[in-house]
Short mmCIF file of N, CA and C in Angstrom, two decimals:
data_model
loop_
_atom_site.label_atom_id
_atom_site.label_comp_id
_atom_site.label_asym_id
_atom_site.label_seq_id
_atom_site.Cartn_x
_atom_site.Cartn_y
_atom_site.Cartn_z
N UNK A 1 2.48 -1.21 -5.07
CA UNK A 1 1.74 -0.83 -6.27
C UNK A 1 2.74 -0.44 -7.35
N UNK A 2 2.46 -0.84 -8.55
CA UNK A 2 3.29 -0.46 -9.68
C UNK A 2 2.80 0.88 -10.22
N UNK A 3 3.57 1.92 -9.98
CA UNK A 3 3.21 3.26 -10.44
C UNK A 3 3.14 3.28 -11.97
N UNK A 4 4.12 2.66 -12.62
CA UNK A 4 4.15 2.65 -14.07
C UNK A 4 2.91 2.01 -14.67
N UNK A 5 2.54 0.85 -14.15
CA UNK A 5 1.35 0.18 -14.67
C UNK A 5 0.08 0.98 -14.39
N UNK A 6 0.03 1.60 -13.24
CA UNK A 6 -1.14 2.41 -12.90
C UNK A 6 -1.26 3.60 -13.86
N UNK A 7 -0.15 4.27 -14.13
CA UNK A 7 -0.18 5.40 -15.07
C UNK A 7 -0.54 4.92 -16.48
N UNK A 8 -0.02 3.77 -16.87
CA UNK A 8 -0.39 3.21 -18.18
C UNK A 8 -1.89 2.94 -18.24
N UNK A 9 -2.43 2.36 -17.19
CA UNK A 9 -3.86 2.08 -17.14
C UNK A 9 -4.69 3.34 -17.25
N UNK A 10 -4.23 4.41 -16.60
CA UNK A 10 -4.93 5.69 -16.68
C UNK A 10 -4.87 6.26 -18.10
N UNK A 11 -3.80 5.98 -18.81
CA UNK A 11 -3.67 6.48 -20.18
C UNK A 11 -4.56 5.74 -21.18
N UNK A 12 -5.06 4.58 -20.80
CA UNK A 12 -5.92 3.83 -21.73
C UNK A 12 -7.19 4.60 -22.07
N UNK A 13 -7.62 5.50 -21.21
CA UNK A 13 -8.84 6.28 -21.51
C UNK A 13 -8.56 7.43 -22.46
N UNK A 14 -7.29 7.69 -22.73
CA UNK A 14 -6.92 8.75 -23.67
C UNK A 14 -5.65 9.45 -23.26
N UNK A 15 -5.02 10.17 -24.20
CA UNK A 15 -3.77 10.87 -23.93
C UNK A 15 -3.93 11.91 -22.80
N UNK A 16 -2.87 12.09 -22.03
CA UNK A 16 -2.89 13.06 -20.93
C UNK A 16 -1.49 13.64 -20.71
N UNK A 17 -1.48 14.81 -20.11
CA UNK A 17 -0.24 15.43 -19.66
C UNK A 17 0.16 14.82 -18.32
N UNK A 18 1.42 14.98 -17.96
CA UNK A 18 1.90 14.47 -16.68
C UNK A 18 1.10 15.03 -15.51
N UNK A 19 0.77 16.31 -15.57
CA UNK A 19 0.00 16.94 -14.50
C UNK A 19 -1.36 16.26 -14.35
N UNK A 20 -2.02 15.97 -15.48
CA UNK A 20 -3.32 15.31 -15.45
C UNK A 20 -3.21 13.88 -14.91
N UNK A 21 -2.13 13.19 -15.26
CA UNK A 21 -1.91 11.84 -14.74
C UNK A 21 -1.74 11.86 -13.23
N UNK A 22 -0.95 12.81 -12.74
CA UNK A 22 -0.76 12.92 -11.29
C UNK A 22 -2.08 13.19 -10.60
N UNK A 23 -2.86 14.10 -11.13
CA UNK A 23 -4.14 14.45 -10.52
C UNK A 23 -5.09 13.24 -10.50
N UNK A 24 -5.15 12.51 -11.62
CA UNK A 24 -6.01 11.33 -11.69
C UNK A 24 -5.53 10.24 -10.73
N UNK A 25 -4.21 10.03 -10.67
CA UNK A 25 -3.66 9.03 -9.75
C UNK A 25 -4.01 9.39 -8.31
N UNK A 26 -3.73 10.63 -7.93
CA UNK A 26 -3.99 11.06 -6.56
C UNK A 26 -5.46 10.94 -6.20
N UNK A 27 -6.33 11.25 -7.14
CA UNK A 27 -7.77 11.19 -6.90
C UNK A 27 -8.25 9.75 -6.70
N UNK A 28 -7.72 8.84 -7.50
CA UNK A 28 -8.18 7.44 -7.46
C UNK A 28 -7.42 6.56 -6.48
N UNK A 29 -6.10 6.81 -6.32
CA UNK A 29 -5.27 5.88 -5.57
C UNK A 29 -4.38 6.53 -4.51
N UNK A 30 -4.19 7.81 -4.55
CA UNK A 30 -3.18 8.44 -3.71
C UNK A 30 -3.71 9.16 -2.49
N UNK A 31 -4.84 8.71 -1.95
CA UNK A 31 -5.43 9.40 -0.79
C UNK A 31 -4.41 9.57 0.33
N UNK A 32 -3.66 8.52 0.61
CA UNK A 32 -2.71 8.57 1.72
C UNK A 32 -1.28 8.87 1.27
N UNK A 33 -0.99 8.59 0.01
CA UNK A 33 0.36 8.81 -0.49
C UNK A 33 0.32 9.36 -1.91
N UNK A 34 0.08 10.65 -2.06
CA UNK A 34 0.04 11.23 -3.40
C UNK A 34 1.41 11.14 -4.08
N UNK A 35 1.37 11.08 -5.40
CA UNK A 35 2.62 11.05 -6.17
C UNK A 35 3.28 12.41 -6.17
N UNK A 36 4.58 12.40 -6.25
CA UNK A 36 5.34 13.63 -6.46
C UNK A 36 5.46 13.84 -7.96
N UNK A 37 5.49 15.08 -8.39
CA UNK A 37 5.61 15.36 -9.82
C UNK A 37 6.85 14.69 -10.41
N UNK A 38 7.95 14.74 -9.69
CA UNK A 38 9.18 14.12 -10.19
C UNK A 38 9.01 12.64 -10.43
N UNK A 39 8.22 11.99 -9.58
CA UNK A 39 7.96 10.56 -9.74
C UNK A 39 7.16 10.29 -11.02
N UNK A 40 6.20 11.16 -11.29
CA UNK A 40 5.39 11.00 -12.51
C UNK A 40 6.29 11.15 -13.73
N UNK A 41 7.08 12.21 -13.78
CA UNK A 41 7.88 12.48 -14.97
C UNK A 41 9.02 11.48 -15.16
N UNK A 42 9.61 11.01 -14.07
CA UNK A 42 10.66 9.99 -14.23
C UNK A 42 10.04 8.67 -14.70
N UNK A 43 8.85 8.35 -14.20
CA UNK A 43 8.17 7.13 -14.64
C UNK A 43 7.78 7.25 -16.11
N UNK A 44 7.26 8.40 -16.50
CA UNK A 44 6.87 8.58 -17.91
C UNK A 44 8.08 8.51 -18.82
N UNK A 45 9.19 9.03 -18.37
CA UNK A 45 10.43 8.97 -19.16
C UNK A 45 10.85 7.51 -19.36
N UNK A 46 10.75 6.71 -18.32
CA UNK A 46 11.10 5.28 -18.41
C UNK A 46 10.13 4.55 -19.33
N UNK A 47 8.83 4.85 -19.20
CA UNK A 47 7.83 4.21 -20.06
C UNK A 47 8.04 4.58 -21.53
N UNK A 48 8.42 5.83 -21.77
CA UNK A 48 8.70 6.30 -23.13
C UNK A 48 9.91 5.56 -23.70
N UNK A 49 10.95 5.46 -22.90
CA UNK A 49 12.18 4.77 -23.31
C UNK A 49 11.89 3.30 -23.63
N UNK A 50 10.97 2.68 -22.86
CA UNK A 50 10.65 1.26 -23.05
C UNK A 50 9.58 1.02 -24.12
N UNK A 51 9.12 2.10 -24.78
CA UNK A 51 8.15 1.96 -25.86
C UNK A 51 6.73 1.68 -25.41
N UNK A 52 6.42 1.92 -24.14
CA UNK A 52 5.08 1.66 -23.63
C UNK A 52 4.17 2.88 -23.75
N UNK A 53 4.77 4.06 -23.91
CA UNK A 53 4.02 5.28 -24.20
C UNK A 53 4.75 6.02 -25.31
N UNK A 54 4.05 6.98 -25.90
CA UNK A 54 4.66 7.85 -26.90
C UNK A 54 4.19 9.27 -26.62
N UNK A 55 4.94 10.23 -27.13
CA UNK A 55 4.53 11.63 -27.00
C UNK A 55 3.50 11.89 -28.09
N UNK A 56 2.30 12.28 -27.65
CA UNK A 56 1.18 12.49 -28.56
C UNK A 56 1.09 13.96 -29.00
N UNK A 57 1.79 14.81 -28.29
CA UNK A 57 1.78 16.22 -28.64
C UNK A 57 2.59 17.02 -27.63
N UNK A 58 3.05 18.17 -28.07
CA UNK A 58 3.80 19.07 -27.19
C UNK A 58 3.16 20.44 -27.30
N UNK A 59 2.87 21.02 -26.15
CA UNK A 59 2.25 22.34 -26.12
C UNK A 59 3.20 23.32 -25.44
N UNK A 60 3.38 24.45 -26.07
CA UNK A 60 4.18 25.51 -25.46
C UNK A 60 3.26 26.34 -24.58
N UNK A 61 3.79 26.78 -23.49
CA UNK A 61 3.01 27.61 -22.58
C UNK A 61 3.89 28.66 -21.96
N UNK A 62 3.43 29.23 -20.86
CA UNK A 62 4.21 30.23 -20.16
C UNK A 62 5.44 29.65 -19.49
N UNK A 63 5.42 28.35 -19.24
CA UNK A 63 6.54 27.68 -18.60
C UNK A 63 7.17 26.68 -19.55
N UNK A 64 7.63 25.58 -19.01
CA UNK A 64 8.23 24.57 -19.87
C UNK A 64 7.19 23.93 -20.79
N UNK A 65 7.67 23.31 -21.88
CA UNK A 65 6.76 22.64 -22.80
C UNK A 65 6.04 21.51 -22.07
N UNK A 66 4.77 21.32 -22.44
CA UNK A 66 3.97 20.27 -21.82
C UNK A 66 3.79 19.14 -22.82
N UNK A 67 4.30 17.95 -22.44
CA UNK A 67 4.15 16.77 -23.30
C UNK A 67 2.84 16.07 -22.96
N UNK A 68 2.16 15.65 -24.00
CA UNK A 68 0.96 14.85 -23.82
C UNK A 68 1.33 13.42 -24.20
N UNK A 69 1.10 12.48 -23.28
CA UNK A 69 1.49 11.09 -23.48
C UNK A 69 0.29 10.25 -23.89
N UNK A 70 0.56 9.24 -24.73
CA UNK A 70 -0.45 8.27 -25.14
C UNK A 70 0.15 6.88 -24.97
N UNK A 71 -0.70 5.94 -24.60
CA UNK A 71 -0.24 4.56 -24.43
C UNK A 71 -0.08 3.91 -25.80
N UNK A 72 0.91 3.06 -25.95
CA UNK A 72 1.12 2.32 -27.20
C UNK A 72 0.46 0.94 -27.08
N UNK A 73 0.44 0.22 -28.20
CA UNK A 73 -0.10 -1.16 -28.15
C UNK A 73 0.71 -2.01 -27.19
N UNK A 74 2.03 -1.80 -27.18
CA UNK A 74 2.89 -2.55 -26.24
C UNK A 74 2.51 -2.20 -24.80
N UNK A 75 2.16 -0.94 -24.56
CA UNK A 75 1.74 -0.52 -23.22
C UNK A 75 0.43 -1.18 -22.81
N UNK A 76 -0.51 -1.25 -23.75
CA UNK A 76 -1.80 -1.89 -23.47
C UNK A 76 -1.59 -3.37 -23.14
N UNK A 77 -0.73 -4.02 -23.90
CA UNK A 77 -0.42 -5.44 -23.66
C UNK A 77 0.23 -5.61 -22.28
N UNK A 78 1.13 -4.68 -21.94
CA UNK A 78 1.82 -4.76 -20.65
C UNK A 78 0.84 -4.59 -19.49
N UNK A 79 -0.08 -3.65 -19.60
CA UNK A 79 -1.09 -3.44 -18.54
C UNK A 79 -1.98 -4.67 -18.42
N UNK A 80 -2.40 -5.23 -19.55
CA UNK A 80 -3.26 -6.42 -19.53
C UNK A 80 -2.55 -7.58 -18.83
N UNK A 81 -1.28 -7.75 -19.12
CA UNK A 81 -0.50 -8.83 -18.49
C UNK A 81 -0.39 -8.59 -16.99
N UNK A 82 -0.12 -7.34 -16.59
CA UNK A 82 0.02 -6.99 -15.17
C UNK A 82 -1.30 -7.22 -14.44
N UNK A 83 -2.41 -6.80 -15.04
CA UNK A 83 -3.72 -6.98 -14.40
C UNK A 83 -4.06 -8.46 -14.23
N UNK A 84 -3.65 -9.29 -15.17
CA UNK A 84 -3.98 -10.72 -15.12
C UNK A 84 -3.07 -11.51 -14.19
N UNK A 85 -1.96 -10.91 -13.76
CA UNK A 85 -1.01 -11.61 -12.89
C UNK A 85 -1.44 -11.42 -11.43
N UNK A 86 -1.70 -12.53 -10.72
CA UNK A 86 -2.12 -12.38 -9.32
C UNK A 86 -0.99 -11.82 -8.46
N UNK A 87 -1.36 -11.04 -7.47
CA UNK A 87 -0.38 -10.52 -6.52
C UNK A 87 0.00 -11.64 -5.56
N UNK A 88 1.25 -11.68 -5.17
CA UNK A 88 1.71 -12.69 -4.24
C UNK A 88 1.17 -12.35 -2.84
N UNK A 89 0.46 -13.29 -2.22
CA UNK A 89 -0.02 -13.03 -0.87
C UNK A 89 1.16 -12.82 0.09
N UNK A 90 1.02 -11.88 0.99
CA UNK A 90 2.06 -11.59 1.95
C UNK A 90 1.87 -12.46 3.20
N UNK A 91 2.73 -13.46 3.40
CA UNK A 91 2.52 -14.36 4.54
C UNK A 91 3.00 -13.79 5.88
N UNK A 92 3.72 -12.70 5.88
CA UNK A 92 4.20 -12.08 7.12
C UNK A 92 4.95 -13.06 8.01
N UNK A 93 5.80 -13.88 7.42
CA UNK A 93 6.52 -14.86 8.22
C UNK A 93 7.67 -14.23 9.01
N UNK A 94 8.13 -13.08 8.61
CA UNK A 94 9.17 -12.38 9.36
C UNK A 94 8.57 -11.10 9.94
N UNK A 95 7.87 -11.25 11.03
CA UNK A 95 7.16 -10.13 11.64
C UNK A 95 8.04 -9.43 12.68
N UNK A 96 8.10 -8.11 12.59
CA UNK A 96 8.83 -7.33 13.58
C UNK A 96 8.21 -7.53 14.95
N UNK A 97 6.90 -7.58 14.99
CA UNK A 97 6.22 -7.76 16.28
C UNK A 97 6.59 -9.11 16.91
N UNK A 98 6.61 -10.17 16.13
CA UNK A 98 7.02 -11.47 16.66
C UNK A 98 8.45 -11.40 17.19
N UNK A 99 9.32 -10.74 16.45
CA UNK A 99 10.71 -10.59 16.89
C UNK A 99 10.76 -9.86 18.23
N UNK A 100 9.98 -8.80 18.39
CA UNK A 100 9.96 -8.06 19.66
C UNK A 100 9.49 -8.94 20.81
N UNK A 101 8.47 -9.76 20.57
CA UNK A 101 7.95 -10.63 21.62
C UNK A 101 9.02 -11.64 22.04
N UNK A 102 9.67 -12.28 21.08
CA UNK A 102 10.70 -13.26 21.41
C UNK A 102 11.86 -12.59 22.13
N UNK A 103 12.29 -11.42 21.65
CA UNK A 103 13.39 -10.74 22.32
C UNK A 103 13.01 -10.32 23.74
N UNK A 104 11.78 -9.90 23.94
CA UNK A 104 11.33 -9.55 25.29
C UNK A 104 11.42 -10.77 26.21
N UNK A 105 11.00 -11.92 25.70
CA UNK A 105 11.07 -13.14 26.50
C UNK A 105 12.52 -13.53 26.78
N UNK A 106 13.37 -13.41 25.77
CA UNK A 106 14.79 -13.77 25.94
C UNK A 106 15.51 -12.84 26.91
N UNK A 107 15.07 -11.60 26.99
CA UNK A 107 15.73 -10.61 27.86
C UNK A 107 14.96 -10.38 29.16
N UNK A 108 14.01 -11.27 29.43
CA UNK A 108 13.24 -11.25 30.68
C UNK A 108 12.46 -9.96 30.88
N UNK A 109 11.94 -9.43 29.78
CA UNK A 109 11.04 -8.27 29.84
C UNK A 109 9.61 -8.78 29.77
N UNK A 110 8.66 -7.90 30.02
CA UNK A 110 7.26 -8.30 30.02
C UNK A 110 6.69 -8.26 28.61
N UNK A 111 6.64 -9.42 27.98
CA UNK A 111 6.11 -9.52 26.62
C UNK A 111 4.61 -9.21 26.61
N UNK A 112 3.93 -9.47 27.69
CA UNK A 112 2.50 -9.15 27.79
C UNK A 112 2.25 -7.66 27.64
N UNK A 113 3.13 -6.85 28.21
CA UNK A 113 3.01 -5.39 28.06
C UNK A 113 3.16 -4.97 26.60
N UNK A 114 4.09 -5.60 25.92
CA UNK A 114 4.29 -5.29 24.50
C UNK A 114 3.03 -5.65 23.71
N UNK A 115 2.45 -6.81 24.00
CA UNK A 115 1.22 -7.22 23.32
C UNK A 115 0.08 -6.25 23.63
N UNK A 116 -0.04 -5.83 24.89
CA UNK A 116 -1.10 -4.88 25.27
C UNK A 116 -0.94 -3.54 24.57
N UNK A 117 0.30 -3.05 24.52
CA UNK A 117 0.57 -1.77 23.86
C UNK A 117 0.25 -1.86 22.38
N UNK A 118 0.62 -2.97 21.77
CA UNK A 118 0.35 -3.16 20.35
C UNK A 118 -1.15 -3.28 20.09
N UNK A 119 -1.86 -3.98 20.97
CA UNK A 119 -3.31 -4.12 20.84
C UNK A 119 -3.97 -2.74 20.88
N UNK A 120 -3.52 -1.91 21.80
CA UNK A 120 -4.07 -0.54 21.91
C UNK A 120 -3.82 0.25 20.64
N UNK A 121 -2.64 0.11 20.08
CA UNK A 121 -2.29 0.83 18.85
C UNK A 121 -3.14 0.34 17.67
N UNK A 122 -3.34 -0.96 17.59
CA UNK A 122 -4.20 -1.51 16.54
C UNK A 122 -5.63 -1.00 16.68
N UNK A 123 -6.14 -1.00 17.88
CA UNK A 123 -7.52 -0.53 18.11
C UNK A 123 -7.66 0.95 17.77
N UNK A 124 -6.62 1.75 18.09
CA UNK A 124 -6.64 3.18 17.74
C UNK A 124 -6.69 3.34 16.23
N UNK A 125 -5.86 2.58 15.51
CA UNK A 125 -5.86 2.65 14.05
C UNK A 125 -7.20 2.21 13.48
N UNK A 126 -7.79 1.20 14.08
CA UNK A 126 -9.09 0.71 13.60
C UNK A 126 -10.18 1.76 13.79
N UNK A 127 -10.14 2.50 14.90
CA UNK A 127 -11.12 3.56 15.11
C UNK A 127 -10.98 4.65 14.05
N UNK A 128 -9.75 5.03 13.74
CA UNK A 128 -9.50 6.05 12.72
C UNK A 128 -10.00 5.58 11.35
N UNK A 129 -9.67 4.35 11.00
CA UNK A 129 -10.10 3.80 9.70
C UNK A 129 -11.62 3.65 9.63
N UNK A 130 -12.23 3.25 10.72
CA UNK A 130 -13.69 3.09 10.74
C UNK A 130 -14.37 4.45 10.54
N UNK A 131 -13.83 5.49 11.16
CA UNK A 131 -14.38 6.84 10.98
C UNK A 131 -14.19 7.30 9.53
N UNK A 132 -13.02 7.04 8.99
CA UNK A 132 -12.74 7.41 7.59
C UNK A 132 -13.68 6.65 6.64
N UNK A 133 -13.89 5.37 6.93
CA UNK A 133 -14.77 4.55 6.10
C UNK A 133 -16.19 5.09 6.13
N UNK A 134 -16.65 5.47 7.29
CA UNK A 134 -18.01 5.98 7.46
C UNK A 134 -18.23 7.25 6.64
N UNK A 135 -17.19 8.08 6.52
CA UNK A 135 -17.30 9.36 5.83
C UNK A 135 -16.92 9.28 4.35
N UNK A 136 -16.30 8.18 3.94
CA UNK A 136 -15.73 8.11 2.60
C UNK A 136 -16.67 7.62 1.53
N UNK A 137 -16.19 7.75 0.30
CA UNK A 137 -16.93 7.21 -0.85
C UNK A 137 -16.65 5.71 -0.94
N UNK A 138 -17.21 5.06 -1.94
CA UNK A 138 -17.07 3.61 -2.06
C UNK A 138 -15.61 3.18 -2.16
N UNK A 139 -14.81 3.90 -2.93
CA UNK A 139 -13.39 3.54 -3.07
C UNK A 139 -12.69 3.61 -1.72
N UNK A 140 -12.93 4.67 -0.98
CA UNK A 140 -12.32 4.83 0.35
C UNK A 140 -12.81 3.74 1.29
N UNK A 141 -14.08 3.38 1.20
CA UNK A 141 -14.64 2.33 2.05
C UNK A 141 -13.94 0.99 1.79
N UNK A 142 -13.71 0.68 0.51
CA UNK A 142 -13.03 -0.57 0.18
C UNK A 142 -11.59 -0.58 0.65
N UNK A 143 -10.90 0.53 0.49
CA UNK A 143 -9.51 0.62 0.96
C UNK A 143 -9.46 0.45 2.48
N UNK A 144 -10.39 1.10 3.18
CA UNK A 144 -10.43 0.98 4.64
C UNK A 144 -10.79 -0.43 5.07
N UNK A 145 -11.72 -1.07 4.37
CA UNK A 145 -12.06 -2.46 4.69
C UNK A 145 -10.84 -3.36 4.58
N UNK A 146 -10.07 -3.18 3.52
CA UNK A 146 -8.86 -3.99 3.34
C UNK A 146 -7.92 -3.83 4.54
N UNK A 147 -7.68 -2.61 4.93
CA UNK A 147 -6.80 -2.35 6.08
C UNK A 147 -7.41 -2.89 7.37
N UNK A 148 -8.71 -2.70 7.55
CA UNK A 148 -9.37 -3.17 8.77
C UNK A 148 -9.31 -4.69 8.89
N UNK A 149 -9.50 -5.39 7.79
CA UNK A 149 -9.43 -6.85 7.84
C UNK A 149 -8.04 -7.33 8.25
N UNK A 150 -7.01 -6.65 7.76
CA UNK A 150 -5.64 -7.00 8.16
C UNK A 150 -5.41 -6.72 9.64
N UNK A 151 -5.92 -5.58 10.11
CA UNK A 151 -5.77 -5.27 11.54
C UNK A 151 -6.53 -6.26 12.41
N UNK A 152 -7.69 -6.70 11.96
CA UNK A 152 -8.46 -7.70 12.71
C UNK A 152 -7.67 -9.01 12.80
N UNK A 153 -7.04 -9.41 11.71
CA UNK A 153 -6.22 -10.62 11.74
C UNK A 153 -5.05 -10.45 12.71
N UNK A 154 -4.44 -9.28 12.70
CA UNK A 154 -3.35 -9.00 13.65
C UNK A 154 -3.86 -9.10 15.09
N UNK A 155 -5.05 -8.57 15.36
CA UNK A 155 -5.61 -8.65 16.71
C UNK A 155 -5.83 -10.10 17.13
N UNK A 156 -6.30 -10.92 16.22
CA UNK A 156 -6.47 -12.34 16.54
C UNK A 156 -5.14 -12.96 16.89
N UNK A 157 -4.10 -12.60 16.14
CA UNK A 157 -2.77 -13.12 16.42
C UNK A 157 -2.28 -12.64 17.79
N UNK A 158 -2.52 -11.37 18.11
CA UNK A 158 -2.12 -10.84 19.41
C UNK A 158 -2.79 -11.62 20.55
N UNK A 159 -4.07 -11.91 20.40
CA UNK A 159 -4.79 -12.66 21.43
C UNK A 159 -4.26 -14.09 21.55
N UNK A 160 -4.03 -14.72 20.42
CA UNK A 160 -3.49 -16.08 20.42
C UNK A 160 -2.11 -16.12 21.07
N UNK A 161 -1.27 -15.17 20.73
CA UNK A 161 0.07 -15.10 21.30
C UNK A 161 0.01 -14.85 22.81
N UNK A 162 -0.87 -13.97 23.24
CA UNK A 162 -1.02 -13.71 24.68
C UNK A 162 -1.44 -14.99 25.41
N UNK A 163 -2.31 -15.77 24.80
CA UNK A 163 -2.77 -17.01 25.42
C UNK A 163 -1.66 -18.07 25.47
N UNK A 164 -0.70 -17.97 24.56
CA UNK A 164 0.39 -18.97 24.48
C UNK A 164 1.72 -18.42 24.98
N UNK A 165 1.70 -17.31 25.65
CA UNK A 165 2.94 -16.64 26.03
C UNK A 165 3.85 -17.50 26.90
N UNK A 166 3.30 -18.22 27.86
CA UNK A 166 4.14 -19.06 28.72
C UNK A 166 4.77 -20.21 27.93
N UNK A 167 4.01 -20.81 27.04
CA UNK A 167 4.57 -21.88 26.20
C UNK A 167 5.66 -21.34 25.29
N UNK A 168 5.44 -20.14 24.77
CA UNK A 168 6.46 -19.51 23.92
C UNK A 168 7.71 -19.21 24.73
N UNK A 169 7.53 -18.73 25.96
CA UNK A 169 8.68 -18.44 26.83
C UNK A 169 9.49 -19.71 27.05
N UNK A 170 8.83 -20.82 27.32
CA UNK A 170 9.51 -22.09 27.52
C UNK A 170 10.25 -22.51 26.26
N UNK A 171 9.63 -22.33 25.12
CA UNK A 171 10.24 -22.77 23.86
C UNK A 171 11.46 -21.94 23.48
N UNK A 172 11.43 -20.65 23.74
CA UNK A 172 12.56 -19.81 23.29
C UNK A 172 13.66 -19.66 24.32
N UNK A 173 13.40 -20.03 25.55
CA UNK A 173 14.45 -19.86 26.58
C UNK A 173 15.12 -21.18 26.98
N UNK A 174 14.87 -22.23 26.26
CA UNK A 174 15.53 -23.52 26.57
C UNK A 174 16.99 -23.46 26.36
#
């Protein structure tokens, strides 16, 4: 995820302080990985330097001055371009799990055990996500669905690989 573009998008609804941006980001996108304040302020500094935001006001308080940021026209254009650009699908052609299976076969270990252990871990993760989805709001449900669909695809791959394990052993140990 592009933190900078996400913060710019949040600024389109109006000027905000860094603290407010962090809170909005965490509420909408940071359920599992909230932003650190330093990340917000370093990103805002970069966006300011690149002309994508401007300081809309400075407020003095009991602590350091609080800058209020506003998105510029260049920032709006940049967010629009980012939103319109499709994300590159991740083909997972270099899978750590595939590497483990091949190495297990090459070293005469039980690759079936590795597949079984991984299947159990995937199922455990799916149970946790399904429970979270059941209790969550619509945004959380969609995030969980995305993860669950990927885990389901991984499970299909695990089953296919288990069914082809002997052929794979023959192919990699020639």
